[in-house]
PDB file of C-alpha atoms in Angstrom:
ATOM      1  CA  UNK A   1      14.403  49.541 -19.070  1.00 60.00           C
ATOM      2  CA  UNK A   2      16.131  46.691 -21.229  1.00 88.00           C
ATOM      3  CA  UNK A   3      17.233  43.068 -20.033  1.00 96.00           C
ATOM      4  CA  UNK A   4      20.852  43.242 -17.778  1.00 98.00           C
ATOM      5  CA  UNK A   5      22.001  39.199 -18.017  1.00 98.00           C
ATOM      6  CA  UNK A   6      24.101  37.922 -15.519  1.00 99.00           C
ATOM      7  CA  UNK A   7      26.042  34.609 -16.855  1.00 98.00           C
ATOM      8  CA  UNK A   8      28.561  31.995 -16.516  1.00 98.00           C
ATOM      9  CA  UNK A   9      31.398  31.230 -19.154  1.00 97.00           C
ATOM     10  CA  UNK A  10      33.341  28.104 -18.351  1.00 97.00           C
ATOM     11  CA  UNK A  11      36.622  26.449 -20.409  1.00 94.00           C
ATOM     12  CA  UNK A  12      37.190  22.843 -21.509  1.00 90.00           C
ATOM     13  CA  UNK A  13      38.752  21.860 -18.310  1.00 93.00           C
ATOM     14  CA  UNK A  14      35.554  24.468 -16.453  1.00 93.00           C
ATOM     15  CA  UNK A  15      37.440  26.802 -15.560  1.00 95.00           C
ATOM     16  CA  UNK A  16      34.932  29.430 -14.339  1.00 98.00           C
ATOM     17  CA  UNK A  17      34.096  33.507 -15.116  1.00 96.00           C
ATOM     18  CA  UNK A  18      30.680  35.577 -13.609  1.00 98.00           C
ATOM     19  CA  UNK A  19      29.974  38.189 -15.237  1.00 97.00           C
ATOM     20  CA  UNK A  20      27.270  40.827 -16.035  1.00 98.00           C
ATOM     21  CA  UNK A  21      26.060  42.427 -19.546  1.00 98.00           C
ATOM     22  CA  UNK A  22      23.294  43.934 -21.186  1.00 97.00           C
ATOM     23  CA  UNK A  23      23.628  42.625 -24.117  1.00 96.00           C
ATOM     24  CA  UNK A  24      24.413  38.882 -23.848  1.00 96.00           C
ATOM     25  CA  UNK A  25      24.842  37.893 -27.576  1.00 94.00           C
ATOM     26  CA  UNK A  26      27.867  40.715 -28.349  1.00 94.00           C
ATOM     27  CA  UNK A  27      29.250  39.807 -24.679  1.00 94.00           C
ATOM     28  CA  UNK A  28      29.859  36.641 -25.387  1.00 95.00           C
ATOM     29  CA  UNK A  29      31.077  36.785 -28.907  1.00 92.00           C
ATOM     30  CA  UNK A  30      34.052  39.391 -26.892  1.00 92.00           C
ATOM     31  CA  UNK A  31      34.735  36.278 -24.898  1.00 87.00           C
ATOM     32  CA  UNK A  32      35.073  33.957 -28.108  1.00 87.00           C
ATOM     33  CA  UNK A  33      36.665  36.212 -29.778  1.00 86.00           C
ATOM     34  CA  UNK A  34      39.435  37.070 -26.930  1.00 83.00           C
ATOM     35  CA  UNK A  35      38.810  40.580 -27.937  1.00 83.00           C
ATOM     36  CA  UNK A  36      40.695  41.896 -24.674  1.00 80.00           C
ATOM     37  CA  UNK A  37      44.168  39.975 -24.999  1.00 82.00           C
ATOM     38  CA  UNK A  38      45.015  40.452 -21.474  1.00 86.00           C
ATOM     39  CA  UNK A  39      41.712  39.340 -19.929  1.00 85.00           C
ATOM     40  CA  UNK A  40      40.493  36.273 -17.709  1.00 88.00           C
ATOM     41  CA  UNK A  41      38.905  34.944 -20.110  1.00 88.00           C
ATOM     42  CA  UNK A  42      41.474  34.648 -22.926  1.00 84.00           C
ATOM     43  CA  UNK A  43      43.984  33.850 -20.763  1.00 89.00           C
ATOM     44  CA  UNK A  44      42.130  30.526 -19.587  1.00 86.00           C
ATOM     45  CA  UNK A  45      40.062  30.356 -22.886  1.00 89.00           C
ATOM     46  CA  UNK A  46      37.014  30.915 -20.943  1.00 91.00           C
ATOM     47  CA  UNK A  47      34.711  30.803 -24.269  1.00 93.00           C
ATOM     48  CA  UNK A  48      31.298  28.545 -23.514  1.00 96.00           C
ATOM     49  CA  UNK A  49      28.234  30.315 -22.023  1.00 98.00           C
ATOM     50  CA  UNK A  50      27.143  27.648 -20.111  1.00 98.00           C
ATOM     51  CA  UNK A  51      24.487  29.257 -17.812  1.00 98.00           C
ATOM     52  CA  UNK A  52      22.385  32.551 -17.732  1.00 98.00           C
ATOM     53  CA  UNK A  53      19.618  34.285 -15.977  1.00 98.00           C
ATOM     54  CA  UNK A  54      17.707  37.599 -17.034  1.00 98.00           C
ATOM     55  CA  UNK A  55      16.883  40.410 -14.934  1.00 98.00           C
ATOM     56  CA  UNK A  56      15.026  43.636 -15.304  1.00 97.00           C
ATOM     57  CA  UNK A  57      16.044  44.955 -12.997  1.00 97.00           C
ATOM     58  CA  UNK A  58      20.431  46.262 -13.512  1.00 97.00           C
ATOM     59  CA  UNK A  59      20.471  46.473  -9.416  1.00 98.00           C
ATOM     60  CA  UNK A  60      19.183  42.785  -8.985  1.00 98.00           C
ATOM     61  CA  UNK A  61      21.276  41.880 -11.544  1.00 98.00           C
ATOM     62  CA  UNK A  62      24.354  43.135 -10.350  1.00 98.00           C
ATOM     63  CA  UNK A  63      23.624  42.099  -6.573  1.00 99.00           C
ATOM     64  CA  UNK A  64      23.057  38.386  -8.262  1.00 99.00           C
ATOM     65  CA  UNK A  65      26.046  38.773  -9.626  1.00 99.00           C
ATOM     66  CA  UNK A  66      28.278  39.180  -6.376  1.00 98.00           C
ATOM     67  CA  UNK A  67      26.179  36.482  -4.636  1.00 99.00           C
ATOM     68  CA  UNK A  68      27.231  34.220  -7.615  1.00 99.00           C
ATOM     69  CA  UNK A  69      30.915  35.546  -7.375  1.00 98.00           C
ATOM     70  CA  UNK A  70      30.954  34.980  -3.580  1.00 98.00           C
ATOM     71  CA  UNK A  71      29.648  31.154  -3.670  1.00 98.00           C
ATOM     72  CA  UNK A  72      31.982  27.780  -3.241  1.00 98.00           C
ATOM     73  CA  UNK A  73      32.756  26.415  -6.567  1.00 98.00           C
ATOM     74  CA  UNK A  74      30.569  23.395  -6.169  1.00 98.00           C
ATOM     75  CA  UNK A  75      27.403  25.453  -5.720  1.00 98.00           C
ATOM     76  CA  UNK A  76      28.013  26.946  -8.788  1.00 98.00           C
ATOM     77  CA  UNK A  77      28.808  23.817 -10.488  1.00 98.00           C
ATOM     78  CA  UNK A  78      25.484  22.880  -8.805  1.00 98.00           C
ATOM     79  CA  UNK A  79      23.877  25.516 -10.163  1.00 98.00           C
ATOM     80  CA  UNK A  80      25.070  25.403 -13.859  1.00 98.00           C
ATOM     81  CA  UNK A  81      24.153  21.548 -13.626  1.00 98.00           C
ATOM     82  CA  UNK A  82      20.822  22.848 -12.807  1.00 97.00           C
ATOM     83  CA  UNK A  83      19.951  24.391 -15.715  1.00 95.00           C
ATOM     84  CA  UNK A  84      22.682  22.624 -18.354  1.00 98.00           C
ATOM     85  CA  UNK A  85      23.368  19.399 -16.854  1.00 98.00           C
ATOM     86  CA  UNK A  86      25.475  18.574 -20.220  1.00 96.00           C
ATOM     87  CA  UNK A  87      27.375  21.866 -19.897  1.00 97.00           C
ATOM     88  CA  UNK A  88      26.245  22.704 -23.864  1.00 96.00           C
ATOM     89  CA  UNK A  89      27.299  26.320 -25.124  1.00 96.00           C
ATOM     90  CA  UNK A  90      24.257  28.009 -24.866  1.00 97.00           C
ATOM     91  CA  UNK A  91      25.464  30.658 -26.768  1.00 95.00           C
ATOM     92  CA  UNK A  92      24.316  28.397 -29.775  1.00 88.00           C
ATOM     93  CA  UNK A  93      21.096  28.945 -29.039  1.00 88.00           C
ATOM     94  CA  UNK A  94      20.948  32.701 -28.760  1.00 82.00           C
ATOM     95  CA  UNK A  95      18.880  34.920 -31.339  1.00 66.00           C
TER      96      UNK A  95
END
């Protein structure tokens, strides 16, 4: 079984988007890129990965994923602040 990601792409003003991939490095570059036009994410130019976790497990993953979608924004801010207090693009440091 590979990795299943779940993640958290923010804008400029942190404007938030939850999603779920299993490949993180070509899911993100789809955000940058605004490869779907019509999409959260390019609407709101949604384009910094600024927090990630890694599951085995596409089931755990995808349960995280709702509990992270379900949250009050300030938990997740909580949460991001947790792991990227600075609110870097991680995607920098990606292989």
């Amino acid at each position: 079984m590979h990795e299943t990601y779940v993640y958290i792409m923010a804008s400029l003003s942190r404007t938030l988007y939850i999603g779920m991939t299993g490949d993180l490095n070509v899911r993100v570059n789809e955000h940058k890129e605004k490869r779907y036009q019509q999409s959260f994410t390019a609407k709101y130019n949604v384009n910094q990965l600024v927090y990630f976790e890694v599951f085995d497990d596409p089931h755990e993953a995808a349960r995280r994923e709702r509990q992270l979608k379900g949250w009050r924004r300030d938990r997740k801010i909580a949460l991001i602040k947790s792991m990227n207090p600075q609110w870097r693009d991680l995607s920098q440091d990606l292989e």
